[in-house]
Structure formats: structure tokens, C-alpha cells
Amino acid sequence: MACRDMRRGEKAASEIRWSTGNGNVVVRQLDLSSLRSVREFASKLSATEDQLDILINNAGVMLCPKILTEDGFETQLGVNHLGHFLLTVLLLDMLKRSAPSRVVNVSSIAHVGGKINFEDLFYNKTPYDSLVSYRQSKLANLLFSRELSRRTRVFGVSSFALHPGVIRTELGRYVETRYPLLSAILQVPAWLLMKTPKQGAQTSIYCAVTEGLEVHTGCYFSDCKLKEPAPEGKDDLAAMRLWDISAKLVGYNEED
């Protein structure tokens, strides 16, 4: 378990050990808003583990105000996409050695209507809109998963993107602070329609362990079923361009 908050991570790990009887649960510190932290985590994992069968990229922030990561990235794209991108490519050798292996990228239905603003990824020139930025980051998850699949399927590494549903977690904390009236209006009906965390995890689990799913590498899922993504989520040229730009931004050289 890769967690930003080690205290909360250890608490969750204890609950898992108790409920499953599996004591082999390890918690390690990882902050996706820090490339330094990503590199440290990947280095330690590679040094202590021989195998990596499944990598689930699940971290995320949503609708936050415009703040920058320690590397100068707009936070939603920095955490939701660039941190996961670097983590995955640094662990690719392990994934290839462990093949057949899988990468599961938690995207969102919010990718619909999204656009990768290649000319101004971090909104330094254009006005910042937290929803537009969030959609960009979720579309980036889907395009990354698609391009990753194209590059790694020959090595036996599968890649899937998914919409987990709207889940009752703290992900929506900024909705309450930035859109209090909307939050108050929607709170009761939305709460009733939201998935529990257990329900929200099911599509990630499905993509991680369902036998024979390799034939659908590069695809998008929702409610444990294949789902057609929006047209912008199938733009292979944009996916390749995003990969190249992401590699430059995080300082990743495939020749290293």
C-alpha cells in the first residue's frame, strides 16, 4: 500500500490484516505530488520486491483551487496524471519481469468533454477552472492507459482505465468549500445515490483480477463492464503526444 499519510495508511492496513487474516500487508510512504517521493518509492520497491503483478493507480484530487506541486505542476494534473505516469514507467521493468501483469488506472466519467490543453497544461496563460482542469487530468488517465497498452502489450503487460462511480469518500471535499450552495442542494439526494467505498472498488478489482481480460488491454471499464469512452479518450495521436510531453516534464528518459 502506497500512502501519503502513513498514520492513516497503517490504520487501513491493520483493518485489512484483521478482516482477512493476511498479515503480509506493507505500507510505504508515497506522495504523488512530489517527483522526489515517487522516485524514492519506486527505488525502494525495486530493491526489496522481486515481483509486481498488479499496479493500481488510484490516488487523486478533485476540484481543488489552483495550487502547485513542489515541482511546479498544477496539482490536479500533477497528482492525477504526472505522478502516476512517473511511478508506472519507473516500475515497468518489474512489471515486464512479472508478466502477465496489469496496470489499472482509475480515471472518471469526467473525461467526457475533457481536453488536453497542450499549449498551456498548467493554466499559466489561460484562466484556471478547477472543473476543466479535473476533466483534463481524468482524460490524461485514459490516454495514458491507452498508450501504455500500445507500448507494453508485446511484453505481457496489460493496461486498463476505469470509472469507479461516484463514491462517498473525502475526494469531494473541495466541492463543499468552493461550491457550498451546490453542495447543500445536492447533499441528501447525492449521498443516497453514491457508492460506498467497497462498491466503488469493485471495478478496480475486476480489472485487476478477472481472468482473460488481457484481450481488452487499453480499454475503458465502468460497473465491471466494458464501456465505450468518449471520442477524446480514443485519440491515439493525443495519447502519444501526451506520453512524450509527460516524459519530458518528469525527467524520464526511456534509454536510461
Short mmCIF file of C-alpha atoms in Angstrom, two decimals:
data_model
loop_
_atom_site.label_atom_id
_atom_site.label_comp_id
_atom_site.label_asym_id
_atom_site.label_seq_id
_atom_site.Cartn_x
_atom_site.Cartn_y
_atom_site.Cartn_z
CA MET A 1 0.00 0.00 0.00
CA ALA A 2 1.47 3.29 -1.15
CA CYS A 3 0.09 6.09 1.05
CA ARG A 4 0.76 9.78 1.51
CA ASP A 5 -0.40 9.73 5.14
CA MET A 6 1.42 6.89 6.89
CA ARG A 7 -0.74 7.09 10.01
CA ARG A 8 -3.94 6.58 8.06
CA GLY A 9 -2.23 4.01 5.86
CA GLU A 10 -1.19 1.91 8.85
CA LYS A 11 -4.70 2.14 10.26
CA ALA A 12 -6.15 0.83 6.98
CA ALA A 13 -3.52 -1.90 6.82
CA SER A 14 -4.39 -3.03 10.34
CA GLU A 15 -8.05 -3.31 9.36
CA ILE A 16 -7.09 -5.37 6.28
CA ARG A 17 -4.90 -7.71 8.33
CA TRP A 18 -7.66 -8.18 10.89
CA SER A 19 -10.50 -8.72 8.40
CA THR A 20 -8.62 -11.01 6.01
CA GLY A 21 -6.19 -12.82 8.28
CA ASN A 22 -3.42 -11.84 5.87
CA GLY A 23 -0.52 -10.37 7.79
CA ASN A 24 1.54 -9.71 4.68
CA VAL A 25 0.40 -6.12 4.16
CA VAL A 26 3.13 -3.50 3.79
CA VAL A 27 2.63 0.27 3.91
CA ARG A 28 5.12 2.62 2.27
CA GLN A 29 5.16 6.39 2.03
CA LEU A 30 4.34 7.89 -1.38
CA ASP A 31 3.30 11.44 -2.21
CA LEU A 32 2.19 11.68 -5.85
CA SER A 33 2.58 15.46 -5.74
CA SER A 34 6.35 15.02 -5.37
CA LEU A 35 8.53 13.51 -8.10
CA ARG A 36 11.24 13.02 -5.49
CA SER A 37 8.85 10.94 -3.38
CA VAL A 38 7.80 8.90 -6.43
CA ARG A 39 11.41 8.13 -7.31
CA GLU A 40 12.26 7.18 -3.73
CA PHE A 41 9.24 4.85 -3.52
CA ALA A 42 10.00 3.18 -6.85
CA SER A 43 13.65 2.73 -5.92
CA LYS A 44 12.86 1.11 -2.57
CA LEU A 45 10.18 -1.12 -4.07
CA SER A 46 12.52 -2.31 -6.82
CA ALA A 47 15.22 -3.03 -4.25
CA THR A 48 13.01 -5.03 -1.88
CA GLU A 49 10.47 -6.80 -4.10
CA ASP A 50 11.11 -9.34 -6.84
CA GLN A 51 7.70 -9.18 -8.45
CA LEU A 52 4.94 -6.70 -9.28
CA ASP A 53 1.83 -8.38 -10.64
CA ILE A 54 -0.71 -5.56 -10.39
CA LEU A 55 -0.26 -1.80 -10.05
CA ILE A 56 -3.43 0.16 -9.25
CA ASN A 57 -3.03 3.91 -9.77
CA ASN A 58 -5.78 5.17 -7.50
CA ALA A 59 -4.63 8.47 -5.96
CA GLY A 60 -6.44 11.64 -6.87
CA VAL A 61 -7.55 15.17 -6.07
CA MET A 62 -10.67 16.86 -7.42
CA LEU A 63 -11.82 20.44 -7.97
CA CYS A 64 -9.09 21.94 -5.81
CA PRO A 65 -8.10 25.61 -6.10
CA LYS A 66 -5.10 26.37 -8.27
CA ILE A 67 -2.09 25.31 -6.25
CA LEU A 68 1.24 23.97 -7.47
CA THR A 69 3.10 20.83 -6.55
CA GLU A 70 6.68 21.10 -5.28
CA ASP A 71 7.80 20.56 -8.89
CA GLY A 72 5.71 23.47 -10.17
CA PHE A 73 2.87 21.47 -11.73
CA GLU A 74 -0.80 22.40 -11.42
CA THR A 75 -1.92 20.00 -8.70
CA GLN A 76 -4.74 18.11 -10.43
CA LEU A 77 -2.65 17.20 -13.48
CA GLY A 78 0.45 16.79 -11.32
CA VAL A 79 -1.12 14.31 -8.88
CA ASN A 80 -3.76 12.62 -11.02
CA HIS A 81 -1.58 12.07 -14.08
CA LEU A 82 2.10 13.03 -13.89
CA GLY A 83 2.79 11.35 -10.53
CA HIS A 84 1.15 8.13 -11.73
CA PHE A 85 2.93 8.37 -15.07
CA LEU A 86 6.36 8.54 -13.45
CA LEU A 87 5.55 5.82 -10.93
CA THR A 88 4.38 3.45 -13.67
CA VAL A 89 7.28 3.97 -16.07
CA LEU A 90 9.81 3.58 -13.24
CA LEU A 91 8.22 0.22 -12.37
CA LEU A 92 7.86 -1.01 -15.96
CA ASP A 93 10.87 -3.31 -15.77
CA MET A 94 9.35 -5.04 -12.73
CA LEU A 95 6.00 -5.31 -14.47
CA LYS A 96 7.63 -6.82 -17.55
CA ARG A 97 9.58 -9.35 -15.47
CA SER A 98 6.34 -10.30 -13.70
CA ALA A 99 4.29 -10.73 -16.88
CA PRO A 100 1.47 -11.38 -17.31
CA SER A 101 0.94 -8.26 -15.22
CA ARG A 102 -1.53 -5.38 -15.16
CA VAL A 103 -1.73 -1.63 -14.63
CA VAL A 104 -5.13 -0.31 -13.55
CA ASN A 105 -5.67 3.44 -13.92
CA VAL A 106 -8.61 4.97 -12.09
CA SER A 107 -9.99 7.60 -14.46
CA SER A 108 -13.53 9.03 -14.38
CA ILE A 109 -16.60 9.67 -16.48
CA ALA A 110 -15.43 13.29 -16.11
CA HIS A 111 -13.09 12.63 -19.04
CA VAL A 112 -16.15 13.24 -21.25
CA GLY A 113 -15.82 16.75 -22.62
CA GLY A 114 -12.24 16.95 -21.41
CA LYS A 115 -9.39 18.35 -23.46
CA ILE A 116 -5.63 18.18 -23.10
CA ASN A 117 -4.52 21.80 -23.28
CA PHE A 118 -1.12 21.05 -24.78
CA GLU A 119 -0.28 24.72 -25.19
CA ASP A 120 -0.97 25.54 -21.53
CA LEU A 121 -1.17 22.35 -19.45
CA PHE A 122 -0.90 24.17 -16.11
CA TYR A 123 -3.12 27.16 -16.93
CA ASN A 124 -0.34 29.72 -16.72
CA LYS A 125 -1.74 31.68 -19.66
CA THR A 126 -5.45 30.89 -19.55
CA PRO A 127 -7.91 31.35 -16.66
CA TYR A 128 -7.97 28.43 -14.26
CA ASP A 129 -11.19 26.49 -13.88
CA SER A 130 -11.00 23.61 -11.40
CA LEU A 131 -13.59 21.51 -13.28
CA VAL A 132 -11.89 22.00 -16.66
CA SER A 133 -8.57 21.08 -15.06
CA TYR A 134 -10.06 17.99 -13.42
CA ARG A 135 -11.51 16.82 -16.72
CA GLN A 136 -8.12 17.28 -18.34
CA SER A 137 -6.45 15.14 -15.68
CA LYS A 138 -9.03 12.35 -15.98
CA LEU A 139 -8.75 12.36 -19.77
CA ALA A 140 -5.00 12.13 -19.30
CA ASN A 141 -5.50 8.97 -17.20
CA LEU A 142 -7.42 7.36 -20.03
CA LEU A 143 -4.99 8.41 -22.77
CA PHE A 144 -2.03 7.27 -20.68
CA SER A 145 -3.63 3.87 -20.18
CA ARG A 146 -4.25 3.57 -23.91
CA GLU A 147 -0.70 4.50 -24.91
CA LEU A 148 0.78 2.32 -22.16
CA SER A 149 -1.13 -0.62 -23.57
CA ARG A 150 0.20 0.04 -27.07
CA ARG A 151 3.77 0.12 -25.79
CA THR A 152 3.67 -2.83 -23.40
CA ARG A 153 1.23 -5.47 -24.68
CA VAL A 154 4.06 -7.23 -26.51
CA PHE A 155 5.75 -7.68 -23.10
CA GLY A 156 2.63 -9.17 -21.49
CA VAL A 157 1.71 -6.03 -19.55
CA SER A 158 -1.97 -5.08 -19.79
CA SER A 159 -3.39 -1.64 -19.05
CA PHE A 160 -6.96 -0.69 -18.15
CA ALA A 161 -8.72 2.57 -17.35
CA LEU A 162 -11.99 2.82 -15.46
CA HIS A 163 -14.71 4.97 -13.97
CA PRO A 164 -15.24 3.79 -10.38
CA GLY A 165 -18.53 5.61 -9.87
CA VAL A 166 -19.35 8.48 -7.55
CA ILE A 167 -18.19 7.31 -4.15
CA ARG A 168 -18.71 8.54 -0.60
CA THR A 169 -15.11 9.49 0.18
CA GLU A 170 -13.23 12.68 1.02
CA LEU A 171 -12.40 13.25 -2.66
CA GLY A 172 -15.23 15.77 -2.89
CA ARG A 173 -14.00 17.91 0.00
CA TYR A 174 -13.38 20.91 -2.26
CA VAL A 175 -16.93 20.86 -3.61
CA GLU A 176 -18.17 21.86 -0.15
CA THR A 177 -15.70 24.72 0.20
CA ARG A 178 -15.78 26.07 -3.35
CA TYR A 179 -19.45 25.41 -4.21
CA PRO A 180 -21.28 25.49 -0.84
CA LEU A 181 -24.75 26.22 -2.26
CA LEU A 182 -24.50 23.45 -4.84
CA SER A 183 -23.17 21.11 -2.18
CA ALA A 184 -26.06 21.90 0.17
CA ILE A 185 -28.67 21.38 -2.56
CA LEU A 186 -27.22 18.07 -3.71
CA GLN A 187 -26.08 16.68 -0.40
CA VAL A 188 -29.04 14.46 0.56
CA PRO A 189 -30.00 13.04 -2.88
CA ALA A 190 -26.37 12.68 -3.91
CA TRP A 191 -25.49 10.89 -0.69
CA LEU A 192 -28.23 8.34 -1.32
CA LEU A 193 -27.06 7.68 -4.88
CA MET A 194 -23.34 7.48 -4.14
CA LYS A 195 -21.49 4.19 -3.90
CA THR A 196 -19.82 3.05 -0.71
CA PRO A 197 -16.02 2.72 -0.87
CA LYS A 198 -16.45 -1.07 -1.11
CA GLN A 199 -18.82 -0.71 -4.05
CA GLY A 200 -16.56 1.87 -5.64
CA ALA A 201 -13.60 -0.51 -5.51
CA GLN A 202 -15.31 -3.27 -7.48
CA THR A 203 -14.40 -2.15 -11.00
CA SER A 204 -10.75 -1.67 -9.98
CA ILE A 205 -10.77 -5.19 -8.53
CA TYR A 206 -12.48 -6.53 -11.65
CA CYS A 207 -9.79 -5.04 -13.90
CA ALA A 208 -7.07 -6.30 -11.59
CA VAL A 209 -8.02 -9.97 -11.25
CA THR A 210 -10.59 -11.06 -13.84
CA GLU A 211 -9.16 -13.91 -15.89
CA GLY A 212 -8.84 -13.43 -19.64
CA LEU A 213 -9.17 -9.64 -19.53
CA GLU A 214 -5.84 -9.21 -21.31
CA VAL A 215 -7.63 -9.27 -24.67
CA HIS A 216 -9.18 -5.93 -23.69
CA THR A 217 -5.92 -4.18 -22.80
CA GLY A 218 -6.16 -0.46 -23.45
CA CYS A 219 -9.92 -0.43 -22.87
CA TYR A 220 -12.17 1.52 -20.52
CA PHE A 221 -14.49 -0.02 -17.92
CA SER A 222 -17.37 1.05 -15.69
CA ASP A 223 -19.52 -1.04 -13.33
CA CYS A 224 -17.33 -4.07 -14.08
CA LYS A 225 -18.17 -3.92 -17.78
CA LEU A 226 -16.53 -2.72 -20.96
CA LYS A 227 -17.58 0.86 -21.61
CA GLU A 228 -17.09 2.98 -24.72
CA PRO A 229 -15.06 6.06 -23.79
CA ALA A 230 -15.78 9.48 -25.20
CA PRO A 231 -14.18 10.16 -28.62
CA GLU A 232 -11.50 12.30 -26.99
CA GLY A 233 -10.50 9.24 -24.96
CA LYS A 234 -9.67 7.31 -28.14
CA ASP A 235 -7.36 9.88 -29.73
CA ASP A 236 -4.17 7.88 -30.27
CA LEU A 237 -2.20 10.85 -31.59
CA ALA A 238 -3.05 12.84 -28.46
CA ALA A 239 -2.11 9.82 -26.33
CA MET A 240 1.33 9.59 -27.96
CA ARG A 241 1.87 13.34 -27.66
CA LEU A 242 0.84 13.31 -24.01
CA TRP A 243 3.29 10.47 -23.29
CA ASP A 244 6.19 12.38 -24.84
CA ILE A 245 5.37 15.62 -23.04
CA SER A 246 4.83 13.82 -19.73
CA ALA A 247 8.19 12.06 -20.03
CA LYS A 248 9.93 15.41 -20.54
CA LEU A 249 8.09 17.07 -17.65
CA VAL A 250 9.02 14.34 -15.14
CA GLY A 251 12.56 13.90 -16.49
CA TYR A 252 12.11 10.33 -17.70
CA ASN A 253 14.40 9.04 -20.41
CA GLU A 254 13.43 5.64 -21.80
CA GLU A 255 17.07 4.99 -22.66
CA ASP A 256 18.16 5.19 -19.02
#
